[in-house]
Coordinates of C-alpha atoms and ligand atoms in Angstrom, one line a residue:
M1 CA -7.6 38.2 34.9
E2 CA -11.1 38.0 36.2
I3 CA -13.7 38.5 33.4
V4 CA -17.4 38.5 33.6
V5 CA -19.2 38.0 30.2
F6 CA -22.7 39.4 30.6
G7 CA -25.0 37.8 28.0
A8 CA -24.1 34.1 27.5
G9 CA -26.0 33.7 24.2
S10 CA -24.2 32.6 21.1
L11 CA -21.5 35.2 20.9
G12 CA -21.1 35.7 24.6
S13 CA -20.7 31.9 25.2
L14 CA -18.1 31.7 22.4
I15 CA -16.0 34.7 23.5
G16 CA -16.3 33.7 27.2
G17 CA -15.3 30.1 26.2
L18 CA -12.2 31.3 24.3
L19 CA -11.3 33.7 27.2
A20 CA -11.7 30.9 29.7
R21 CA -8.8 29.0 28.1
T22 CA -6.5 31.5 29.8
H23 CA -8.5 33.7 32.3
D24 CA -11.0 33.3 35.2
V25 CA -14.3 33.8 33.5
T26 CA -17.9 34.0 34.8
L27 CA -20.6 33.7 32.2
V28 CA -23.9 35.4 33.1
G29 CA -26.8 33.9 31.2
R30 CA -30.0 32.0 31.5
E31 CA -31.1 28.5 32.5
P32 CA -30.6 25.7 31.5
H33 CA -27.4 26.9 29.8
V34 CA -25.7 28.1 33.1
S35 CA -26.4 25.0 35.2
T36 CA -25.3 22.7 32.3
I37 CA -22.0 24.7 32.2
R38 CA -21.6 24.5 35.9
E39 CA -22.1 20.7 35.9
Q40 CA -20.4 19.7 32.6
G41 CA -18.3 22.7 31.5
L42 CA -18.8 24.6 28.2
R43 CA -18.0 22.8 24.9
V44 CA -16.8 24.9 22.0
T45 CA -17.1 23.0 18.7
G46 CA -16.6 23.9 15.0
E47 CA -13.6 25.9 13.9
V48 CA -12.3 26.0 17.4
E49 CA -12.5 22.9 19.7
A50 CA -12.2 23.2 23.4
T51 CA -13.9 22.2 26.7
V52 CA -13.6 24.8 29.4
H53 CA -14.9 25.2 32.9
P54 CA -15.9 28.9 33.5
D55 CA -18.2 29.8 36.4
A56 CA -21.7 30.3 35.2
Q57 CA -24.4 32.3 37.0
T58 CA -27.7 34.1 36.3
E59 CA -26.5 37.2 38.2
P60 CA -23.2 39.0 37.9
P61 CA -20.5 38.5 40.6
A62 CA -19.5 41.2 43.1
G63 CA -16.5 42.2 41.1
A64 CA -14.2 41.5 38.1
D65 CA -11.4 43.2 36.2
L66 CA -13.4 43.4 33.0
A67 CA -17.0 43.0 32.0
V68 CA -17.7 42.0 28.4
V69 CA -21.2 42.9 27.4
T70 CA -22.8 40.8 24.7
V71 CA -26.6 41.2 25.3
K72 CA -29.0 42.4 22.5
A73 CA -28.8 46.2 22.1
F74 CA -32.3 46.7 23.6
D75 CA -31.2 44.9 26.8
T76 CA -28.2 47.3 27.4
A77 CA -29.8 49.5 30.0
D78 CA -30.9 46.4 32.1
A79 CA -27.4 44.9 31.7
A80 CA -25.8 48.2 32.8
R81 CA -28.1 48.4 35.9
A82 CA -27.3 44.7 36.8
L83 CA -23.6 45.4 36.5
S84 CA -23.7 48.7 38.4
D85 CA -23.1 46.8 41.7
C86 CA -20.2 44.8 40.3
A87 CA -16.8 46.5 41.0
L88 CA -15.0 46.7 37.6
D89 CA -11.8 48.2 36.1
A90 CA -13.3 48.3 32.6
C91 CA -16.3 47.3 30.5
L92 CA -16.3 46.3 26.8
S93 CA -19.3 46.2 24.5
L94 CA -19.2 43.6 21.7
Q95 CA -22.8 44.4 20.7
N96 CA -24.6 45.6 17.6
G97 CA -25.5 49.3 17.7
L98 CA -23.9 52.1 19.6
C99 CA -24.4 50.9 23.2
E100 CA -21.2 52.2 24.9
A101 CA -22.7 55.5 26.1
T102 CA -25.5 53.6 28.0
L103 CA -22.9 51.4 29.7
A104 CA -20.7 54.4 30.5
E105 CA -23.7 56.3 32.1
H106 CA -24.4 53.5 34.6
L107 CA -20.9 52.1 35.3
G108 CA -18.0 53.9 37.1
A109 CA -15.4 52.1 34.9
P110 CA -14.3 53.1 31.4
A111 CA -16.6 51.7 28.7
L112 CA -14.5 50.5 25.7
A113 CA -16.1 50.0 22.3
G114 CA -15.6 46.8 20.4
T115 CA -16.6 44.9 17.3
C116 CA -16.4 41.2 16.7
T117 CA -16.5 39.2 13.5
Y118 CA -16.3 35.7 15.0
G119 CA -19.3 33.6 14.0
A120 CA -21.2 31.8 16.8
R121 CA -24.2 29.5 17.1
R122 CA -25.4 28.1 20.4
R123 CA -26.2 24.4 19.6
E124 CA -27.7 23.3 22.9
P125 CA -27.3 24.0 26.6
G126 CA -23.5 23.9 27.4
V127 CA -22.5 23.8 23.7
V128 CA -21.5 26.6 21.4
A129 CA -20.2 26.3 17.8
C130 CA -17.6 28.6 16.4
T131 CA -18.8 29.1 12.8
G132 CA -16.1 31.4 11.7
V133 CA -12.8 32.7 13.2
G134 CA -12.8 36.4 13.0
T135 CA -11.3 39.4 14.8
V136 CA -12.1 41.4 17.9
V137 CA -11.4 45.1 17.5
L138 CA -11.5 47.2 20.7
G139 CA -10.5 50.7 21.8
P140 CA -11.6 53.8 23.6
R141 CA -15.2 54.6 22.5
E142 CA -14.2 58.2 21.8
G143 CA -11.1 57.2 19.8
G144 CA -7.5 57.6 20.6
Q145 CA -5.2 55.5 22.7
S146 CA -5.7 54.4 26.3
D147 CA -3.7 52.2 28.7
T148 CA -6.9 50.3 29.6
A149 CA -7.7 49.5 26.0
D150 CA -4.1 48.4 25.4
R151 CA -4.2 46.1 28.5
M152 CA -7.6 44.6 27.5
G153 CA -6.2 44.0 24.0
E154 CA -3.3 42.0 25.5
V155 CA -5.8 40.0 27.6
F156 CA -7.8 39.0 24.5
D157 CA -4.6 38.3 22.6
A158 CA -3.2 36.1 25.5
A159 CA -6.4 33.9 25.2
G160 CA -5.6 33.2 21.5
I161 CA -8.4 35.5 20.2
E162 CA -7.4 37.5 17.0
T163 CA -7.4 41.0 18.4
V164 CA -6.7 44.5 17.1
T165 CA -6.5 47.5 19.5
A166 CA -7.7 50.5 17.5
T167 CA -7.5 54.3 17.9
D168 CA -10.4 55.0 15.5
M169 CA -13.4 53.2 17.2
P170 CA -16.0 55.9 16.3
R171 CA -15.4 55.3 12.5
R172 CA -15.3 51.5 13.0
L173 CA -18.6 51.5 14.9
W174 CA -20.3 53.6 12.2
E175 CA -18.9 51.4 9.5
K176 CA -20.3 48.4 11.4
L177 CA -23.6 50.1 11.7
A178 CA -23.6 50.7 7.9
V179 CA -23.0 46.9 7.4
N180 CA -25.8 46.0 9.8
A181 CA -28.2 48.6 8.3
G182 CA -27.5 47.2 4.8
I183 CA -27.3 43.5 5.6
N184 CA -29.4 42.8 8.7
A185 CA -32.5 44.8 7.8
V186 CA -32.6 43.8 4.2
T187 CA -32.0 40.1 4.8
A188 CA -34.6 40.1 7.6
L189 CA -37.2 41.7 5.3
A190 CA -36.4 39.7 2.2
R191 CA -35.8 36.4 4.2
V192 CA -32.5 35.7 2.4
E193 CA -29.0 34.7 3.3
N194 CA -26.3 37.5 3.4
G195 CA -24.8 36.4 0.1
T196 CA -28.0 37.2 -1.8
L197 CA -27.1 40.9 -1.4
L198 CA -24.0 40.5 -3.6
D199 CA -26.2 40.9 -6.8
G200 CA -29.9 41.0 -7.6
P201 CA -32.5 43.6 -6.7
A202 CA -31.7 43.8 -3.0
E203 CA -28.1 44.8 -3.6
S204 CA -28.9 48.4 -4.4
V205 CA -31.2 48.7 -1.3
A206 CA -28.4 47.4 1.0
H207 CA -25.9 49.8 -0.6
A208 CA -28.3 52.8 -0.3
A209 CA -28.9 51.9 3.4
A210 CA -25.1 51.9 3.9
R211 CA -24.6 55.3 2.1
E212 CA -27.3 56.9 4.3
T213 CA -25.6 55.6 7.4
A214 CA -22.3 57.1 6.3
Q215 CA -24.1 60.4 5.7
V216 CA -25.5 60.4 9.3
A217 CA -22.0 59.5 10.6
R218 CA -20.5 62.5 8.8
E219 CA -23.3 64.7 10.2
R220 CA -22.1 63.6 13.7
G221 CA -18.5 64.4 12.9
V222 CA -17.3 60.9 12.1
E223 CA -15.4 60.6 8.8
L224 CA -16.9 57.7 6.9
A225 CA -17.1 57.9 3.1
D226 CA -20.1 56.5 1.2
E227 CA -17.7 54.2 -0.8
T228 CA -16.1 52.9 2.4
A229 CA -19.5 52.0 3.8
V230 CA -20.7 50.3 0.6
A231 CA -17.4 48.4 0.3
A232 CA -17.8 47.2 3.9
V233 CA -21.3 45.8 3.1
E234 CA -19.9 44.0 0.0
R235 CA -16.9 42.6 1.9
V236 CA -19.0 41.3 4.8
A237 CA -21.8 39.9 2.6
A238 CA -19.1 38.0 0.6
A239 CA -17.3 36.8 3.8
T240 CA -20.6 35.6 5.4
A241 CA -22.5 34.7 2.2
A242 CA -24.0 31.5 3.7
N243 CA -25.0 33.1 7.0
R244 CA -28.4 34.2 8.1
S245 CA -28.0 37.6 9.8
S246 CA -28.9 37.9 13.4
M247 CA -32.0 40.0 12.5
L248 CA -33.2 37.4 10.1
Q249 CA -32.8 34.8 12.8
D250 CA -34.8 37.0 15.2
V251 CA -37.6 37.5 12.7
T252 CA -37.7 33.8 11.8
A253 CA -37.9 32.9 15.5
G254 CA -40.6 35.5 16.2
R255 CA -38.3 37.5 18.5
R256 CA -37.8 41.2 19.0
T257 CA -35.1 42.6 16.6
E258 CA -32.4 45.2 17.0
V259 CA -34.2 47.5 14.6
D260 CA -34.1 50.5 17.0
A261 CA -30.3 50.2 17.6
I262 CA -29.4 49.7 13.9
V263 CA -31.7 51.1 11.1
G264 CA -33.7 53.1 13.7
V265 CA -30.6 55.2 14.6
V266 CA -30.3 56.2 10.9
A267 CA -34.0 56.5 10.3
D268 CA -34.5 58.8 13.3
A269 CA -31.6 61.1 12.5
A270 CA -32.1 64.6 11.2
P271 CA -31.2 64.2 7.4
S272 CA -33.6 62.5 5.1
T273 CA -32.8 58.7 5.0
P274 CA -35.7 57.2 3.0
V275 CA -34.3 53.6 2.7
N276 CA -33.6 53.3 6.5
E277 CA -36.9 55.0 7.3
T278 CA -38.7 52.4 5.2
T279 CA -36.9 49.4 6.6
A280 CA -37.3 50.7 10.1
A281 CA -41.0 51.3 9.6
L282 CA -41.6 47.8 8.2
L283 CA -39.6 46.1 11.0
R284 CA -41.2 48.2 13.7
T285 CA -44.7 47.4 12.3
W286 CA -43.9 43.7 12.3
E287 CA -42.8 43.9 15.9
A288 CA -45.8 46.0 17.0
E289 CA -48.2 43.6 15.4
R290 CA -46.7 40.8 17.5
D291 CA -46.6 42.8 20.7
L292 CA -42.8 42.6 20.7
R293 CA -42.3 46.3 21.4
Ligands
KPL301 O1 -23.3 41.3 12.4 C1 -23.9 40.6 11.6 C2 -25.2 40.1 12.1 O2 -25.8 39.2 11.6 O3 -25.7 40.6 13.2 C3 -23.4 40.2 10.2 C4 -22.0 40.8 10.1 C5 -24.3 40.9 9.2 C6 -23.3 38.8 9.9 O4 -24.5 38.1 9.6

């Protein structure tokens, strides 16, 4: 299968590298990563070891069977515009936030929803580390079964990626949003690793952020219980205890964060969500002071 991975950062390079063991992959990313991959291949290190030779470009190709989108949430509209001239059978978002609707708006092909718990760190141009073998879950963004989702699930599976094809993506996306609202925003503001949220004063803040996210999900017709959202935060904080969340990494590096696509979605919703309103306001203030938004 011909697959374009749009957004060859850490996760995009890892997923693209794993897919390239079996499929024809084009990674779309930035220099000097792309020319290094073209010259020397892509080295995957850590929990998975492989050297693969995908194509690598700064612009998408004219067509592919599948586009996997891995850019930051705030770059989704630009990614969708860049991919709009690429003839596709399907597109899959493996991003934080609820980005599928934006992709569907711009692309003629069905936009599948996905979540990914593989850990990835780009070490240097042409090298990505797999810091944790996880699972890719994908399915129709509105839920239910689709032949396209089933086929794409088989494509990931064939490449040796742990894959689940799910019929309840709306609930899974909101559960992931609860995890990110609880873990990413709180660790970014407190400057701590994910495991610090397993006890201590920040634990209750993370849990309250997750409960508020579940409340907004239910307002939008998605069945997500408070306890399920809190349990997901605890489970992910334990499984990734030593990790620095992507939002903490962004803040540490002085980069724009995904605040709008994560806590902002909950903070800007109709019901009162004081914890997310507070974390969103603090992160947005930090970004505004650095001209990042
Ligand atoms: O998705 C994550 C992120 O950092 O963006 C978690 C699961 C919280 C892992 O750090």
